[in-house]
GROMACS .gro file of C-alpha atoms in nm:
model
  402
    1UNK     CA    1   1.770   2.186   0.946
    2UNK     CA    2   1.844   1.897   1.153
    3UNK     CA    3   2.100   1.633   1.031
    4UNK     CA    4   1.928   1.258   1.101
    5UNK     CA    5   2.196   1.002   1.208
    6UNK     CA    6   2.186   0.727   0.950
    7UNK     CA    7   2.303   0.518   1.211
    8UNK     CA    8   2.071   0.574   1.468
    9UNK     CA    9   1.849   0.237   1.626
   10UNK     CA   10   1.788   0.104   1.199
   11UNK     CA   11   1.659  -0.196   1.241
   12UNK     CA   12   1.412  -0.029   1.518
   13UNK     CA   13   1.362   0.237   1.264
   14UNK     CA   14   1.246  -0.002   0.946
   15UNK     CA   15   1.024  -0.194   1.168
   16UNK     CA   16   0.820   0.124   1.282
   17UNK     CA   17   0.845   0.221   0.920
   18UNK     CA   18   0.698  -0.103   0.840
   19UNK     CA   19   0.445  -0.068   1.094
   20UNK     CA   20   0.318   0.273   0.977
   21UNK     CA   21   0.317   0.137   0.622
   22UNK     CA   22   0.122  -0.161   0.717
   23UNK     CA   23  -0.200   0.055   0.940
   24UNK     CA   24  -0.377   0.111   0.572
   25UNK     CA   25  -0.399  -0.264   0.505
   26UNK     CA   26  -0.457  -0.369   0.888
   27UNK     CA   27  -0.742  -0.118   0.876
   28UNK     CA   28  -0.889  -0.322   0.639
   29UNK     CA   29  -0.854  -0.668   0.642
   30UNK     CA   30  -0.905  -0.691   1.017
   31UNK     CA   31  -1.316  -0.552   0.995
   32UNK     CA   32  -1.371  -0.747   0.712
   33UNK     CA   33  -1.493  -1.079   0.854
   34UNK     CA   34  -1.727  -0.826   1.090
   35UNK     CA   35  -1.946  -0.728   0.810
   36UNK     CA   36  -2.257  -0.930   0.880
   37UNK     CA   37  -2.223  -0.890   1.260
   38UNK     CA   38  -2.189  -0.520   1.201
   39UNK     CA   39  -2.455  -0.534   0.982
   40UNK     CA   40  -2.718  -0.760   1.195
   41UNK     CA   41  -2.572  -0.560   1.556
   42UNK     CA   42  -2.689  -0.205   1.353
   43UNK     CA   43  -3.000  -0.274   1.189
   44UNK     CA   44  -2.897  -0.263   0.847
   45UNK     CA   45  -2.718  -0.429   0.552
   46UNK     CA   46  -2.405  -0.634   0.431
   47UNK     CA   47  -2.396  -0.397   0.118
   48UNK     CA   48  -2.454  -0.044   0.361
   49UNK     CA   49  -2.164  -0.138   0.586
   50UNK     CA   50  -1.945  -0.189   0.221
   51UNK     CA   51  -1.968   0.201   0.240
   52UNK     CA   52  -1.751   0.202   0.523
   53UNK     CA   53  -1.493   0.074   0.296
   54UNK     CA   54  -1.563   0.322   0.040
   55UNK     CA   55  -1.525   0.629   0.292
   56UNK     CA   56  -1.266   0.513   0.405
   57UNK     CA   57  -1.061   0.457   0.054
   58UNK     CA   58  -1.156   0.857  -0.018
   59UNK     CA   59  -1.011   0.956   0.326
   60UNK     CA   60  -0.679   0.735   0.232
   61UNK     CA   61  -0.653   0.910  -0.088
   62UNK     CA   62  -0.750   1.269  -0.018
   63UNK     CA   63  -0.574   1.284   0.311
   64UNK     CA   64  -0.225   1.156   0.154
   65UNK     CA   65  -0.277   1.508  -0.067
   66UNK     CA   66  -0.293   1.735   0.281
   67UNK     CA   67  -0.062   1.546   0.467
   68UNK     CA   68   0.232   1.613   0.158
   69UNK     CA   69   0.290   1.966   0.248
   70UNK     CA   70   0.271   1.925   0.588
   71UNK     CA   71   0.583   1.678   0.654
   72UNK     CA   72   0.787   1.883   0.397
   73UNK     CA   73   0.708   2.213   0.597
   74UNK     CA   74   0.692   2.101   0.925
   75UNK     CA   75   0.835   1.774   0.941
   76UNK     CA   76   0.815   1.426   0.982
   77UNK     CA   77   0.750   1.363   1.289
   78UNK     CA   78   0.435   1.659   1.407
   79UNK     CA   79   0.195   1.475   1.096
   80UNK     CA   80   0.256   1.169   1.223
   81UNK     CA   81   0.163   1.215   1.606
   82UNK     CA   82  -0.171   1.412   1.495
   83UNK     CA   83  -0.272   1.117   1.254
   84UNK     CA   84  -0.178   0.868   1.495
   85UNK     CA   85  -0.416   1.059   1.772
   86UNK     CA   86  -0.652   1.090   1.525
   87UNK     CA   87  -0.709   0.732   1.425
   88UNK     CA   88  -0.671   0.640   1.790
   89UNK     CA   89  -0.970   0.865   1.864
   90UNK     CA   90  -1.179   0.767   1.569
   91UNK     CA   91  -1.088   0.407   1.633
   92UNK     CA   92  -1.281   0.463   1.957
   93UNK     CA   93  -1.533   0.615   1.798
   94UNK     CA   94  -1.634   0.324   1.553
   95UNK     CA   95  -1.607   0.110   1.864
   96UNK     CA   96  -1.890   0.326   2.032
   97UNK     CA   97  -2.042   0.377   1.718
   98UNK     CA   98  -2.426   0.319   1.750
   99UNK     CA   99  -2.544   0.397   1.335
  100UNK     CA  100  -2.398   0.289   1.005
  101UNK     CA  101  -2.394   0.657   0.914
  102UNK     CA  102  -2.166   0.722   1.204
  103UNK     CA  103  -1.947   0.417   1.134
  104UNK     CA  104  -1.907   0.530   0.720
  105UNK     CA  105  -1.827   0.846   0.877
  106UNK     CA  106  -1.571   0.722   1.121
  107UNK     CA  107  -1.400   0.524   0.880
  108UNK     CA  108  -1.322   0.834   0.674
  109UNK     CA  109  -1.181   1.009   0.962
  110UNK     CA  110  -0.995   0.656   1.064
  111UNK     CA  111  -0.838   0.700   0.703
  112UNK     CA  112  -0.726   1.053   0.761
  113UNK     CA  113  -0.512   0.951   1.051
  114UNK     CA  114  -0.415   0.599   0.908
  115UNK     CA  115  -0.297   0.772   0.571
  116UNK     CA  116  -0.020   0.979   0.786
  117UNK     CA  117   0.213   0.628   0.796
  118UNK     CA  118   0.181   0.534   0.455
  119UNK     CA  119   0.280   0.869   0.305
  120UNK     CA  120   0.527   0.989   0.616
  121UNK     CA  121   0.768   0.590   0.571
  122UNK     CA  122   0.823   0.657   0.201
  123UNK     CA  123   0.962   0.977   0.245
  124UNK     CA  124   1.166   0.876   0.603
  125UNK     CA  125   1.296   0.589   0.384
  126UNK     CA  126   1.460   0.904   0.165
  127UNK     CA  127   1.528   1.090   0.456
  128UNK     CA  128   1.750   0.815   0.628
  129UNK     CA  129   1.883   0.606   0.378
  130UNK     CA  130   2.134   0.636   0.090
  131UNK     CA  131   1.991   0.580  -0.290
  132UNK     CA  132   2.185   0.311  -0.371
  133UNK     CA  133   1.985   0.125  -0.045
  134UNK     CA  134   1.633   0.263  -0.072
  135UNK     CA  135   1.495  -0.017  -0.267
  136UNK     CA  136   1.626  -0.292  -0.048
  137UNK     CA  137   1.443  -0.096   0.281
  138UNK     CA  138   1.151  -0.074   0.085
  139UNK     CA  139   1.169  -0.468   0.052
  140UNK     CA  140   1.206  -0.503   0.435
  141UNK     CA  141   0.927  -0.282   0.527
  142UNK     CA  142   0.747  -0.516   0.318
  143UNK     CA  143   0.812  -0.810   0.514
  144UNK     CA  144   0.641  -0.572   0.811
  145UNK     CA  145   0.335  -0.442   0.575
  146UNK     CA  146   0.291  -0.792   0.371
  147UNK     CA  147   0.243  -0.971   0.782
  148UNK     CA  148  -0.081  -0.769   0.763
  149UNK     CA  149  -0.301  -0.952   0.478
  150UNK     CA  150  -0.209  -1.282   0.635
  151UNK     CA  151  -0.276  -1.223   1.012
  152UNK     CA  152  -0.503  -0.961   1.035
  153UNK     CA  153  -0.868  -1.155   0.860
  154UNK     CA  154  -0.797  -1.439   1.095
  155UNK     CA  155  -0.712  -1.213   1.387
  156UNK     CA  156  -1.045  -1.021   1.271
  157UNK     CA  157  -1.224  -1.332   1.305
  158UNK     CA  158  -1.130  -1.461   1.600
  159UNK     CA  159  -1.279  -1.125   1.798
  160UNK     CA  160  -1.509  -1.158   1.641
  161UNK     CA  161  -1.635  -1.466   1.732
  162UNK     CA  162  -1.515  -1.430   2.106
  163UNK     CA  163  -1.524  -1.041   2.190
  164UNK     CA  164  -1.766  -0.879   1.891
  165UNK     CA  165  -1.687  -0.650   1.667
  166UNK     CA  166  -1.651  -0.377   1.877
  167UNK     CA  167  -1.349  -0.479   2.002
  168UNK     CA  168  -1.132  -0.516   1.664
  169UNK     CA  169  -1.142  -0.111   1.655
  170UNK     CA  170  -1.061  -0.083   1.999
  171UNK     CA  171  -0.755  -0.317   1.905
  172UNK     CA  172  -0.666  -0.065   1.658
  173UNK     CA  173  -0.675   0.193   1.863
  174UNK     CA  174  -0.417   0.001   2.111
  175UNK     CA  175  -0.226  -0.046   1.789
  176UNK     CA  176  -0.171   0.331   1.710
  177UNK     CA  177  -0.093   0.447   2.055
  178UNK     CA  178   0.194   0.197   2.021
  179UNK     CA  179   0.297   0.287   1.722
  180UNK     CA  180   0.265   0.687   1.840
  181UNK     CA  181   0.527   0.571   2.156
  182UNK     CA  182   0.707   0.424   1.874
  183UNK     CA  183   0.727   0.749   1.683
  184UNK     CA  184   0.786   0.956   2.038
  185UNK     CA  185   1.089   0.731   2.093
  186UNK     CA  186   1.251   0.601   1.778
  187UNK     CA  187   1.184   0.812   1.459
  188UNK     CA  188   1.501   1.065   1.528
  189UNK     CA  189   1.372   1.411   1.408
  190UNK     CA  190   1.370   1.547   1.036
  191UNK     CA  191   1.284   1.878   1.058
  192UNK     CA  192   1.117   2.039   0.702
  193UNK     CA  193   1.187   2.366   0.528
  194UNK     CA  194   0.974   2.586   0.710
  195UNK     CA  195   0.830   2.794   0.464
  196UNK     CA  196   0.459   2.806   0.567
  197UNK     CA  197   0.329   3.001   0.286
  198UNK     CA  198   0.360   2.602   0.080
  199UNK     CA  199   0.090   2.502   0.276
  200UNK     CA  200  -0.169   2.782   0.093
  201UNK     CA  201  -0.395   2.512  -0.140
  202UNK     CA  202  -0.241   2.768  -0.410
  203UNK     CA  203   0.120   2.693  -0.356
  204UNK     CA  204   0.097   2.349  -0.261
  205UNK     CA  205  -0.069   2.280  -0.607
  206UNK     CA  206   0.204   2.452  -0.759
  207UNK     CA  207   0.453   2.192  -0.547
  208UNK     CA  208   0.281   1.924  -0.682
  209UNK     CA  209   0.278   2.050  -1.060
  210UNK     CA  210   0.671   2.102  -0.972
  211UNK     CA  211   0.660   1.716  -0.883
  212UNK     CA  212   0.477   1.612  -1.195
  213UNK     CA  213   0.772   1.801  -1.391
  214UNK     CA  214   1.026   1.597  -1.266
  215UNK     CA  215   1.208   1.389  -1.537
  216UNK     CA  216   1.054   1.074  -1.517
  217UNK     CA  217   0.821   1.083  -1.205
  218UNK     CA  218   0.507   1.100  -1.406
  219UNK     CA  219   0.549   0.763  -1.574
  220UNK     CA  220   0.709   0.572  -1.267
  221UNK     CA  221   0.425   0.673  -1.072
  222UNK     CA  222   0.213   0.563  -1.382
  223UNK     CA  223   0.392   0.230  -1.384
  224UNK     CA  224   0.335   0.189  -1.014
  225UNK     CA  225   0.037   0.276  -1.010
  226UNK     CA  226  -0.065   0.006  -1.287
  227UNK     CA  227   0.133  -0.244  -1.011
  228UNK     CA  228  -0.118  -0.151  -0.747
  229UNK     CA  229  -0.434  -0.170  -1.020
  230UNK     CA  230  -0.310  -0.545  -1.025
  231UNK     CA  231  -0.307  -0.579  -0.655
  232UNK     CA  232  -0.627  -0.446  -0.638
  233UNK     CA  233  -0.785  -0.645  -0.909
  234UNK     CA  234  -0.689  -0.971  -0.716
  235UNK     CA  235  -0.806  -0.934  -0.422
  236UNK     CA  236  -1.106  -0.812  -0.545
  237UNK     CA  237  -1.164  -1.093  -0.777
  238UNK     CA  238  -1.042  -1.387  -0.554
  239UNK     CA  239  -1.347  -1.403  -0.337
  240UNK     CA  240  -1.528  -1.361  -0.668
  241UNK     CA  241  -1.358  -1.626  -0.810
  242UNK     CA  242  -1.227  -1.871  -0.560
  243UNK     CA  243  -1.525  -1.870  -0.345
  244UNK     CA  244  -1.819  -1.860  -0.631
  245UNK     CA  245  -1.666  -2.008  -0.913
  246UNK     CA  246  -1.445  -2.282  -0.699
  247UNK     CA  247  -1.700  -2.342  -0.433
  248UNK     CA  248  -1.406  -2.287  -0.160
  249UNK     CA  249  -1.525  -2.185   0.191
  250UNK     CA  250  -1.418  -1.920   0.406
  251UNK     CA  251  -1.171  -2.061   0.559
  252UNK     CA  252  -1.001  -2.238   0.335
  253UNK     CA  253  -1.012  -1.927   0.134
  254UNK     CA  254  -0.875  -1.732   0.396
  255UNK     CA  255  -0.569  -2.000   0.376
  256UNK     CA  256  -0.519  -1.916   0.048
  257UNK     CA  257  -0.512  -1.561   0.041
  258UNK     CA  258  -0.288  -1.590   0.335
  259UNK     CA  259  -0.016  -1.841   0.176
  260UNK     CA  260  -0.075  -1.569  -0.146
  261UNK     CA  261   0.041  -1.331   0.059
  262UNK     CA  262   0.329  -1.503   0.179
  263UNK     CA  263   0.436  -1.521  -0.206
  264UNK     CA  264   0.426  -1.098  -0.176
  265UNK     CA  265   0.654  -1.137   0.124
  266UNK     CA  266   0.904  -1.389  -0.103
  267UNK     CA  267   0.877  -1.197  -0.333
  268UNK     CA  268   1.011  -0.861  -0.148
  269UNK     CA  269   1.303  -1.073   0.081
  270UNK     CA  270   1.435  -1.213  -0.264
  271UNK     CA  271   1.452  -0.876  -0.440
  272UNK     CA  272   1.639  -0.718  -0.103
  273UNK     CA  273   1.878  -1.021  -0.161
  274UNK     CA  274   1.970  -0.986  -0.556
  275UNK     CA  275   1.986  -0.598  -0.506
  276UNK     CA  276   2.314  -0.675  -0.372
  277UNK     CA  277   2.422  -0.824  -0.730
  278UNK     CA  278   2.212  -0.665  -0.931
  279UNK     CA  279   2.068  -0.313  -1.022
  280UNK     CA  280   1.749  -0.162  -0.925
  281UNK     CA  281   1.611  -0.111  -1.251
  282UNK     CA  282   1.774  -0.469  -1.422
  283UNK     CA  283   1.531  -0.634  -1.107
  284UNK     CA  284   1.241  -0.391  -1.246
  285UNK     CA  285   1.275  -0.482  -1.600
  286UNK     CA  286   1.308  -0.885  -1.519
  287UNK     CA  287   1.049  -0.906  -1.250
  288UNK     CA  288   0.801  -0.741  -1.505
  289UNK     CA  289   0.866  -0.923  -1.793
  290UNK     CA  290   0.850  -1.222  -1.562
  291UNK     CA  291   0.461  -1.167  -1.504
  292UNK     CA  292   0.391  -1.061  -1.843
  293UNK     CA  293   0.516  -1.391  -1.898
  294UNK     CA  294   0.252  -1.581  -1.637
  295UNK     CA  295  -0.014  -1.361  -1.745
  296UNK     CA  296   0.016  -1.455  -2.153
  297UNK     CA  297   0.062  -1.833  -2.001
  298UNK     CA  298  -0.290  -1.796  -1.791
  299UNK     CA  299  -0.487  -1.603  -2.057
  300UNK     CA  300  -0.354  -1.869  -2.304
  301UNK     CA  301  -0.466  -2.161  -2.064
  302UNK     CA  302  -0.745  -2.019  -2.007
  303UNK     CA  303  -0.828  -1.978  -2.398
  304UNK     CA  304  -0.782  -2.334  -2.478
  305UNK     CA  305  -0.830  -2.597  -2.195
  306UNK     CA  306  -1.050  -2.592  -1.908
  307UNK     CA  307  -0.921  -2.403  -1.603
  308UNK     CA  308  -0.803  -2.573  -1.259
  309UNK     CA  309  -0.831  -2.370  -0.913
  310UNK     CA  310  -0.437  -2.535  -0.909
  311UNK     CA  311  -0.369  -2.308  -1.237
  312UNK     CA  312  -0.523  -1.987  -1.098
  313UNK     CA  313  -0.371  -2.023  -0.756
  314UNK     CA  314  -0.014  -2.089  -0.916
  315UNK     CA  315  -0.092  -1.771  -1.195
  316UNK     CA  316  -0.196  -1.562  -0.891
  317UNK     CA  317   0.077  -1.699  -0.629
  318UNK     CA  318   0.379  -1.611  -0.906
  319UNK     CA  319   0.182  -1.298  -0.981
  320UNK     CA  320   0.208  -1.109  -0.623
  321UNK     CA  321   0.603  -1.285  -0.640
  322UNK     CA  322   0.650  -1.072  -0.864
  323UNK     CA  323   0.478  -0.784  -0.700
  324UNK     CA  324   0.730  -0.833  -0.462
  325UNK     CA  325   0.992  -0.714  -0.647
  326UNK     CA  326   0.791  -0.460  -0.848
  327UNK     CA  327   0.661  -0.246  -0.559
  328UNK     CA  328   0.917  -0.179  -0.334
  329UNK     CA  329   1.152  -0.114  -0.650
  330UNK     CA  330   0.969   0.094  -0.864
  331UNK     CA  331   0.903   0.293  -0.537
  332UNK     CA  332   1.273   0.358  -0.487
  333UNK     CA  333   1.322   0.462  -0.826
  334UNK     CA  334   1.026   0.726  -0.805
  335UNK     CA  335   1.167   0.868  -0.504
  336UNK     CA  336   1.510   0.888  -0.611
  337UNK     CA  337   1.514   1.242  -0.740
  338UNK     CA  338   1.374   1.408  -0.431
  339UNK     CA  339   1.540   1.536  -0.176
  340UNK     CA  340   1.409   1.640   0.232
  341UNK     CA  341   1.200   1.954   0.106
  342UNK     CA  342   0.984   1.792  -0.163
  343UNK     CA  343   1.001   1.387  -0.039
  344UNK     CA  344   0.691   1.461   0.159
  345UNK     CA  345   0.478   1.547  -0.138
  346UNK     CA  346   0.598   1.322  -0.433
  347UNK     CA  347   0.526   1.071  -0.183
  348UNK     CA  348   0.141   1.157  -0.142
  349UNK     CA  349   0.112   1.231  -0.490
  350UNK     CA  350   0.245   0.908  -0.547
  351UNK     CA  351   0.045   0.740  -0.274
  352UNK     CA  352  -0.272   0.936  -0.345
  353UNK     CA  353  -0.329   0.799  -0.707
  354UNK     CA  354  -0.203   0.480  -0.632
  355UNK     CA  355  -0.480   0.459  -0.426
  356UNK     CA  356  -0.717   0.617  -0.724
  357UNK     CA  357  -0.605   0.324  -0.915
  358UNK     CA  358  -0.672   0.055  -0.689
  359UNK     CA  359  -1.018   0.211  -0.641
  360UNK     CA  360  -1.103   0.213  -1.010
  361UNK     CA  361  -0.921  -0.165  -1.078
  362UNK     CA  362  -1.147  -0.301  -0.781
  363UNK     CA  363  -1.456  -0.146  -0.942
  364UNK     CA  364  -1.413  -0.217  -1.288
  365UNK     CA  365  -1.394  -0.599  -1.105
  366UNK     CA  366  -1.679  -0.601  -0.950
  367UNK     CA  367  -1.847  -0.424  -1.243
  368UNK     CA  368  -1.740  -0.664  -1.493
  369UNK     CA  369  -1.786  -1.030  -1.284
  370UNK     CA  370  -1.982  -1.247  -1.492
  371UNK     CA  371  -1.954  -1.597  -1.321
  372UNK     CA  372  -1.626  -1.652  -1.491
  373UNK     CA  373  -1.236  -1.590  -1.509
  374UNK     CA  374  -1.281  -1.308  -1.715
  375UNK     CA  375  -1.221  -1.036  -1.490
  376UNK     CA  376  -0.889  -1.219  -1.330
  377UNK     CA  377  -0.740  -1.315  -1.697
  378UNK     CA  378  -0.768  -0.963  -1.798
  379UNK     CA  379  -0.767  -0.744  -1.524
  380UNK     CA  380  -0.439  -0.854  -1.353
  381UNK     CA  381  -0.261  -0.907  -1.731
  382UNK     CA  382  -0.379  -0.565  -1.860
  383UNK     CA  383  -0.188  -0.450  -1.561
  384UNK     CA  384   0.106  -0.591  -1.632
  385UNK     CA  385   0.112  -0.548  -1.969
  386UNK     CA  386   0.048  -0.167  -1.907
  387UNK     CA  387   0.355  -0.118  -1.638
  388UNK     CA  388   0.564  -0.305  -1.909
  389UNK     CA  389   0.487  -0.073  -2.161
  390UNK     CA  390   0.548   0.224  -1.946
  391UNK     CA  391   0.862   0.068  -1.848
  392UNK     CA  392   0.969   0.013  -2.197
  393UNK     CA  393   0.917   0.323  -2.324
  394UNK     CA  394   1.086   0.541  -1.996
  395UNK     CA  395   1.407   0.674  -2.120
  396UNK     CA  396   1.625   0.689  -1.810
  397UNK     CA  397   1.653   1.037  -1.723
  398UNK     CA  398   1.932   1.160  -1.525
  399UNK     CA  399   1.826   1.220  -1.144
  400UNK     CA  400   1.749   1.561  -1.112
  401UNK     CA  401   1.755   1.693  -0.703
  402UNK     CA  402   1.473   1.893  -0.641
   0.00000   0.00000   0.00000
């Protein structure tokens, strides 16, 4: 098995890392102001074209599940230059696409190649990196990934507006075959185990019900799952809200969720910062209880006095702060008992109903809108109040390598 250098091009390393991390977000935010021209440019819908999205969030989560096995038995780096090929070619292909139906199918095969990244970082991040340091390079690959809700709507727009939509996927094509040169020349290699017979759908369940036994995995990935439910509940409310309740217009919303994000990115540089004083899980426990804390504050304002777009934007604002801290920690702590053979697959397990959760939080959101704050002032606090609970009631088991 080869031996990766620790030492070998790191800050080159965590920025390709954050990269591949980021391609699920960019993948989304940067089509969403092209929904109407989509829409009018193939004869259909606003609401048809949302099924791109919805393809493409079962291709993130499903995919994650395959591509598990294969960087444990093969490796990291052979996934990652097929999904990277992939989503270059099916990039193209929603460029040239000429029906919706091709596009929602597209997008699905986009998300097999884009999900590659996401799952492949977490486990590099293992790979390369001592425990005691994981958390704080999952805060700087934030920095990377938390660029991509901030640029990429404007950037979306602006093609847009000048090029058509077309163009945005061939820009994220030209985005993966930099990122697959990136791979090619920078990821050193980390071989996996070899065994072939884990890649039978029989066997790799069986990996995966070994993963769920692991001391303590099941509820972390519970608990961080729960985070991501509160991510997802906010951004799905905050057009909801901000635009139809608050009257704000696109651009000034796009503002908003853009300085929102910065508070994500905060959030994550902080955390990297205290780690050096303080433990990983003392940072967990505070961080939570800090947005249990703004969440009983907002559903308390929101009880007894009439509601200010300056309270919901500070709630939300100290809300993904917080997320800032949670995510990249409570990441390094589910990871922590894995070694090279099985990294691979806790992290799609973990990434694949992460995903699941999101997907439910955001349609439970848009199920339950009514006109009002309801759906922010209980969606994001049930969140919170659920990963606290988890969190309260884990009993700290002992690392186990598997």
């Amino acid at each position: 098995m080869t031996q990766p250098n620790p030492d070998h091009n790191h800050r080159l390393i965590i920025v390709l890392l954050g990269a591949l991390t980021a391609i699920g977000p960019l993948t989304i935010d940067t089509y969403l102001p092209a929904f109407t021209a989509i829409a009018t440019d193939l004869g259909t819908d606003v609401a048809t074209v949302g099924l791109s999205m919805s393809s493409y969030f079962i291709g993130i989560a499903v995919g994650q599940l395959i591509y598990g096995p294969l960087l444990d038995v093969i490796g990291r780096k052979g996934p990652l230059v097929f999904g990277l090929l992939l989503y270059a070619v099916a990039s193209a292909g929603c460029a040239l696409s000429g029906t919706v139906e091709t596009l929602i199918f597209l997008r699905l095969v986009l998300a097999l190649g884009a999900c590659v990244g996401m799952v492949a970082a977490r486990a590099v991040v293992r790979d390369l990196f001592p425990l005691n340091e994981t958390a704080r390079i999952f805060s700087l690959l934030m920095l990377v990934m938390g660029l991509a809700p901030i640029v990429a709507p404007t950037l979306g727009g602006i093609i847009v507006a000048s090029l058509g939509w077309r163009y945005i996927f061939l820009l994220l094509g030209a985005v993966a075959v930099l990122m697959l040169v990136g791979v090619w020349r920078i990821l050193p290699s980390i071989a996996g185990h070899g065994r072939r017979e884990a890649l039978r759908p029989g066997k790799a369940l069986q990996d995966y019900g070994a993963v769920l036994a692991v001391p303590g995995f099941t509820p972390r990935m519970l608990t961080g799952s729960f985070h991501i439910a509160g991510l997802f509940a906010y951004l799905t409310a905050s057009p909801l809200v901000f635009m139809e309740l608050f009257g704000m217009s696109g651009p000034r919303y796009g503002w908003t969720m853009g300085c929102n994000a910065l508070a994500l990115v905060v959030g994550s540089q902080v955390n990297a910062r205290l780690l050096r004083r303080f433990s990983l899980r003392e940072l967990l426990w505070s961080s939570n209880l800090l947005q249990l804390i703004a969440s009983a504050l907002f559903v308390l304002g929101v009880t007894l006095v009439p509601v200010s777009l300056w309270m919901v934007l500070a709630f939300s604002a100290l809300y993904l702060f917080c997320l800032g801290f949670l995510l990249p920690d409570i990441t390094a702590l589910i990871m922590e008992p894995f070694d090279r053979e099985r990294a691979g697959s806790a992290s799609a397990l973990l990434g694949s109903v992460q995903m699941l959760a999101g997907a439910i939080a955001a349609a439970l959101v848009s199920w339950g809108y009514d006109g009002t704050l309801a759906v922010m002032a209980i969606g994001m606090p049930a969140c919170a109040l659920a990963s606290a609970g988890l969190l309260w009631g884990e009993r700290r088991p002992q690392a186990v390598q598997v």
